[in-house]
Each structure stands twice: as structure tokens, then as C-alpha cells.
Amino acid sequence: MPGLSSRLTGMNDGGSDGWEVFYRARALVASGQPVTELTIGEHDISTDARILDALDAAARGGHTGYAMVPGVDALRDAIAARVQDRTGVATGRDNVLVTPGGQSALFSAHMAACAPGDTALFIDPFYATYPGTIRAASAIARPVSTRAATGFLPDPATVARLARETGAKSLLINTPNNPTGAVYPEETLRGLASVCVEHDLWLISDEVYDTQVWSGTHLSPRALPGMAARTMVIGSMSKSHAMTGSRIGWIVAPEPAIAALIDLATATTYGVPGYIQDAALFALTDDTALETRVAAPFRRRRDLVLDRLSRQSIVTAIPAQGAMYLMLDIRATGLSGRAFAEALLDAHHIAVMPGESFGTSAAGHLRVALTVEDSRLSDAIDTLCAFAARHACAA
Ligand code: PMP
């Protein structure tokens, strides 16, 4: 066969995509073995029956043809109203592109911000798809390191230095954060916003966990002075409404950026199925109790895990302020996150993500998704801690 483009063969930078433990766990499950899967951000509930009824009614009512590429007007209006309500920033239909999930929005935003060979900055630890997404858009993915000791918050001065050195065109941030659970404080966001203004960067603000905040307050940086003109906000219904498989999200951006992104959507996705959009419209406009219900188990389980961890001292947690994960520090065992996760899967059939899957800043950590039923999660954490204690003694 002819060679594949370097754009695709270079997506993982010659390394792995970080999902090995997840794939191994899935293979064990496929071969009939029980595994407690605490790997990906997939809810343990399925999409609410009323949303499915709306989806069914829309499809049976005939909304099965090509839908408007930018998104149907009513959904774009509902997203604009939601964003305006939450942020106070004037937002209209022409600021919104409906996308097949936040992932497509992330790719599109980088296509809009970066020409081939431009540098795109992102914060390490990062959601595992980020570097590949940036490289797929033919940009250079440049991580900005953070430290566990400072809650994995980015330092604006470091971002400024890298922006200067690389001539970067964009900065990607994610708050509430996957994998760390950090909710960026206003001071950090103001600092990052000034760097974006000073270095003429697009800020790509991934806010897909904005309904899952346990402490602190989520602030959309688009609301900071001067930022509406240089911010592309990534939204999604995957996490807020347990609609991961429906593939529905959005970009909110300045009108000229949305106009250009509609051209990209026309040449790539050609829009999102109309019946999915109708279901999303129902979910967004019906009642907000639904989002609260979807988020509630993660808050409860976060507290539950912190309680289990408080009974020992080998494994410590970065106290997540939001999102559906906890980062555990297992450096006291002397093992890497990867070695720990592989050994835990072998010994106890518990699957967690190695911190290294999310960048070098998260080495020696594990990310635990709070996505199994409470008592099973509690047992898994106890087993993980006992396993860590055995390794710490041996170290
Ligand atoms: N951003 C972050 C930080 C995520 O964790 C995810 C999904 N895990 C996404 C974006 C993409 O979500 P989706 O494509 O399902 O909207």
C-alpha cells in the first residue's frame, strides 16, 4: 500500500496513545473475566429515558434527513442562551456551531487557530486525546508542565515564556480538569487571559465538565475582559447529560470564526443528525434537575473515596474540585503509574489509568474514574490501598 501521511503516522509522536491498560481491561472483559473498570469517563447510567423518547419522536417524526450543517436554529439558540445565562457574555446563534461531540469541537478549534506547523500550547497533565488532536490539525503540540505540589495549576509566567519562545497561536485549557479535577481559580484564569492578549493567542477553553463542580466556582474565561474576541469554548452534552454515545457538543466563538468553522464542518462532518439535535434541545430546555441528577453520584463517590483514603497514608489524593475523576499519588510505592496500573490489573482485575497517560507531569499518579457503583468503588479503593501498602513495604 502507498505510505500514510505523516500527519497521521505522527499523531502519537512515535509513542503510545496511553490507553494500553484500558485496552487490556477490555480484552479481559471480552474473554469473560470480571474487571472493575475505573478507566474512562463513561457514566454507569445510560441516557435518561425522556431524552431517548425525544430522540425517538424526532426520528419517527421524520428528522432523519440532512440537518442544517451549523446546527438547527432552535438548538443553536438554546446553547447561546445557556452560555449567556451562565457567563453574562452576549451570545447569539451565530456564535454557535453544533458539533459531533466535544472531541470534534477540539479538532475544529485547532484547525481554526493554527496553520500547519504553528505551535499549540496545552497544559500537562492533559486529557489523553489532546496532543493527537493538535497533531491531526497539523500543528505542533507543546505541553506546559505543572506540578502536583501546586494542584496542577498552570503558571501564567511559564505559559508566557513558551508562547514567546515558540510563537504559539493557541493555548488549550480545561477547567474543571480531566484528569486532575482542578477547577482553575479566577486569579489563574486572569493571568492566562493576559498572556493570551499579550501574545495574541487564541484561548481554547474546554469546559465539558462545567456542570460537575464540587468546590470553588467555574468561571468561563470567555467572560474576562477582552476575551470573548479570542476565546473558543468547547461544550458537550456527553458528561452533563450522560449522552456520550450521542456525539453532541458545540463551539462558542466570535462570529467570523464560526462562519469559517461552518465551512470546515461542511467539508468534514456535514453536521450532526437532526434527531440527536432535537433530543439535545429537549435535554437542555426541559429542566436543569436532570444535570444535577447526572452529576450527583460523582460528588458522592469523590467524598467516599477521600474517606477510604483517609484511613491510610501511602496513597494520597489531589482533592478534586470537579469532574468525575480523582488523581491518586502513589509515589510512596516507588512504582511508576504505569507499572502500578499494570500490576493492579494483573493481581486484582482493577483497571485504573496510569498518570503517565496524561503527560509527564502526572508521573507516579493514577487517575480513578468514579464510574462504578459506590460499594464496588469503595472495595476497589481499599484493595488498591492494600496493594500500594505491600509495595511500599517492599520498596
Ligand atoms: N474534553 C475532555 C476534557 C474530556 O474528558 C472529553 C471526554 N472524555 C472530551 C473533551 C470529549 O468529549 P465528547 O467528545 O464526548 O464530547
PDB file of N, CA, C and O and ligand atoms in Angstrom, residues 41 100-104 106 127 130 174 178 206 208-209 235-239 244 247-248 325, ligand 1:
ATOM      1  N   GLY A  41     -14.168   7.974  31.284  1.00  0.00           N
ATOM      2  CA  GLY A  41     -15.246   8.813  31.814  1.00  0.00           C
ATOM      3  C   GLY A  41     -16.593   8.455  31.224  1.00  0.00           C
ATOM      4  O   GLY A  41     -17.232   9.282  30.583  1.00  0.00           O
ATOM      5  N   PRO A 100     -20.296  17.123  16.368  1.00  0.00           N
ATOM      6  CA  PRO A 100     -20.463  15.750  16.860  1.00  0.00           C
ATOM      7  C   PRO A 100     -19.556  15.518  18.073  1.00  0.00           C
ATOM      8  O   PRO A 100     -18.524  14.861  17.971  1.00  0.00           O
ATOM      9  N   GLY A 101     -19.913  16.080  19.204  1.00  0.00           N
ATOM     10  CA  GLY A 101     -19.154  15.898  20.445  1.00  0.00           C
ATOM     11  C   GLY A 101     -18.100  16.964  20.638  1.00  0.00           C
ATOM     12  O   GLY A 101     -17.720  17.705  19.709  1.00  0.00           O
ATOM     13  N   GLY A 102     -17.600  17.030  21.889  1.00  0.00           N
ATOM     14  CA  GLY A 102     -16.540  17.966  22.212  1.00  0.00           C
ATOM     15  C   GLY A 102     -15.254  17.625  21.472  1.00  0.00           C
ATOM     16  O   GLY A 102     -14.455  18.508  21.148  1.00  0.00           O
ATOM     17  N   GLN A 103     -15.034  16.355  21.200  1.00  0.00           N
ATOM     18  CA  GLN A 103     -13.795  15.944  20.538  1.00  0.00           C
ATOM     19  C   GLN A 103     -13.669  16.590  19.160  1.00  0.00           C
ATOM     20  O   GLN A 103     -12.613  17.124  18.801  1.00  0.00           O
ATOM     21  N   SER A 104     -14.745  16.543  18.395  1.00  0.00           N
ATOM     22  CA  SER A 104     -14.734  17.177  17.077  1.00  0.00           C
ATOM     23  C   SER A 104     -14.546  18.688  17.224  1.00  0.00           C
ATOM     24  O   SER A 104     -13.843  19.327  16.418  1.00  0.00           O
ATOM     25  N   LEU A 106     -12.859  20.200  19.577  1.00  0.00           N
ATOM     26  CA  LEU A 106     -11.447  20.448  19.894  1.00  0.00           C
ATOM     27  C   LEU A 106     -10.591  20.452  18.622  1.00  0.00           C
ATOM     28  O   LEU A 106      -9.717  21.310  18.439  1.00  0.00           O
ATOM     29  N   TYR A 127      -6.013  15.834  29.030  1.00  0.00           N
ATOM     30  CA  TYR A 127      -6.906  14.775  28.541  1.00  0.00           C
ATOM     31  C   TYR A 127      -6.195  14.072  27.391  1.00  0.00           C
ATOM     32  O   TYR A 127      -5.633  14.714  26.504  1.00  0.00           O
ATOM     33  N   TYR A 130      -5.527  15.130  23.633  1.00  0.00           N
ATOM     34  CA  TYR A 130      -5.109  16.483  23.222  1.00  0.00           C
ATOM     35  C   TYR A 130      -3.927  16.510  22.236  1.00  0.00           C
ATOM     36  O   TYR A 130      -4.028  17.149  21.189  1.00  0.00           O
ATOM     37  N   ASN A 174      -8.390  23.383  30.279  1.00  0.00           N
ATOM     38  CA  ASN A 174      -9.560  22.554  30.601  1.00  0.00           C
ATOM     39  C   ASN A 174      -9.887  22.709  32.078  1.00  0.00           C
ATOM     40  O   ASN A 174      -9.121  22.268  32.920  1.00  0.00           O
ATOM     41  N   ASN A 178      -9.908  17.373  33.553  1.00  0.00           N
ATOM     42  CA  ASN A 178      -9.640  15.947  33.425  1.00  0.00           C
ATOM     43  C   ASN A 178      -8.175  15.854  33.025  1.00  0.00           C
ATOM     44  O   ASN A 178      -7.823  16.453  32.015  1.00  0.00           O
ATOM     45  N   ASP A 206     -11.780  24.310  27.138  1.00  0.00           N
ATOM     46  CA  ASP A 206     -12.566  23.077  27.178  1.00  0.00           C
ATOM     47  C   ASP A 206     -13.339  23.054  28.493  1.00  0.00           C
ATOM     48  O   ASP A 206     -12.761  22.893  29.566  1.00  0.00           O
ATOM     49  N   VAL A 208     -16.155  21.037  29.140  1.00  0.00           N
ATOM     50  CA  VAL A 208     -17.157  19.962  29.052  1.00  0.00           C
ATOM     51  C   VAL A 208     -17.591  19.443  30.427  1.00  0.00           C
ATOM     52  O   VAL A 208     -18.606  18.766  30.531  1.00  0.00           O
ATOM     53  N   TYR A 209     -16.837  19.781  31.489  1.00  0.00           N
ATOM     54  CA  TYR A 209     -17.245  19.346  32.838  1.00  0.00           C
ATOM     55  C   TYR A 209     -17.871  20.485  33.644  1.00  0.00           C
ATOM     56  O   TYR A 209     -17.876  20.436  34.876  1.00  0.00           O
ATOM     57  N   GLY A 235     -17.948  22.875  24.338  1.00  0.00           N
ATOM     58  CA  GLY A 235     -19.001  22.340  25.203  1.00  0.00           C
ATOM     59  C   GLY A 235     -19.435  20.973  24.723  1.00  0.00           C
ATOM     60  O   GLY A 235     -19.158  20.575  23.585  1.00  0.00           O
ATOM     61  N   SER A 236     -20.108  20.250  25.595  1.00  0.00           N
ATOM     62  CA  SER A 236     -20.539  18.900  25.229  1.00  0.00           C
ATOM     63  C   SER A 236     -21.672  18.462  26.127  1.00  0.00           C
ATOM     64  O   SER A 236     -21.754  18.879  27.282  1.00  0.00           O
ATOM     65  N   MET A 237     -22.528  17.590  25.621  1.00  0.00           N
ATOM     66  CA  MET A 237     -23.589  17.018  26.457  1.00  0.00           C
ATOM     67  C   MET A 237     -23.212  15.630  26.945  1.00  0.00           C
ATOM     68  O   MET A 237     -23.991  14.980  27.627  1.00  0.00           O
ATOM     69  N   SER A 238     -21.994  15.181  26.565  1.00  0.00           N
ATOM     70  CA  SER A 238     -21.565  13.830  26.967  1.00  0.00           C
ATOM     71  C   SER A 238     -21.585  13.682  28.479  1.00  0.00           C
ATOM     72  O   SER A 238     -22.175  12.746  29.017  1.00  0.00           O
ATOM     73  N   LYS A 239     -20.933  14.595  29.187  1.00  0.00           N
ATOM     74  CA  LYS A 239     -20.762  14.449  30.634  1.00  0.00           C
ATOM     75  C   LYS A 239     -21.960  15.016  31.381  1.00  0.00           C
ATOM     76  O   LYS A 239     -22.411  14.449  32.361  1.00  0.00           O
ATOM     77  N   THR A 244     -22.855  10.383  26.108  1.00  0.00           N
ATOM     78  CA  THR A 244     -21.560  10.181  25.442  1.00  0.00           C
ATOM     79  C   THR A 244     -21.722   9.601  24.031  1.00  0.00           C
ATOM     80  O   THR A 244     -21.058  10.031  23.104  1.00  0.00           O
ATOM     81  N   ARG A 247     -22.864  11.746  20.672  1.00  0.00           N
ATOM     82  CA  ARG A 247     -21.890  12.600  19.977  1.00  0.00           C
ATOM     83  C   ARG A 247     -22.501  13.967  19.679  1.00  0.00           C
ATOM     84  O   ARG A 247     -22.828  14.290  18.539  1.00  0.00           O
ATOM     85  N   ILE A 248     -22.651  14.746  20.735  1.00  0.00           N
ATOM     86  CA  ILE A 248     -23.222  16.073  20.548  1.00  0.00           C
ATOM     87  C   ILE A 248     -22.508  17.090  21.447  1.00  0.00           C
ATOM     88  O   ILE A 248     -22.391  16.876  22.655  1.00  0.00           O
ATOM     89  N   TYR A 325     -13.424  12.314  38.230  1.00  0.00           N
ATOM     90  CA  TYR A 325     -12.192  11.548  38.456  1.00  0.00           C
ATOM     91  C   TYR A 325     -11.503  11.989  39.742  1.00  0.00           C
ATOM     92  O   TYR A 325     -11.735  13.083  40.227  1.00  0.00           O
TER      93      TYR A 325
HETATM   94  N1  PMP B   1     -12.594  17.168  26.810  1.00  0.00           N
HETATM   95  C1  PMP B   1     -12.360  16.458  27.923  1.00  0.00           C
HETATM   96  C2  PMP B   1     -11.534  17.065  28.982  1.00  0.00           C
HETATM   97  C3  PMP B   1     -12.867  15.161  28.051  1.00  0.00           C
HETATM   98  O1  PMP B   1     -12.615  14.468  29.162  1.00  0.00           O
HETATM   99  C4  PMP B   1     -13.632  14.619  26.987  1.00  0.00           C
HETATM  100  C5  PMP B   1     -14.181  13.214  27.043  1.00  0.00           C
HETATM  101  N2  PMP B   1     -13.703  12.367  27.963  1.00  0.00           N
HETATM  102  C6  PMP B   1     -13.848  15.417  25.855  1.00  0.00           C
HETATM  103  C7  PMP B   1     -13.320  16.682  25.802  1.00  0.00           C
HETATM  104  C8  PMP B   1     -14.612  14.940  24.670  1.00  0.00           C
HETATM  105  O2  PMP B   1     -15.899  14.560  24.979  1.00  0.00           O
HETATM  106  P1  PMP B   1     -17.007  14.281  23.899  1.00  0.00           P
HETATM  107  O3  PMP B   1     -16.359  14.186  22.570  1.00  0.00           O
HETATM  108  O4  PMP B   1     -17.669  13.016  24.306  1.00  0.00           O
HETATM  109  O5  PMP B   1     -17.912  15.458  23.990  1.00  0.00           O
END
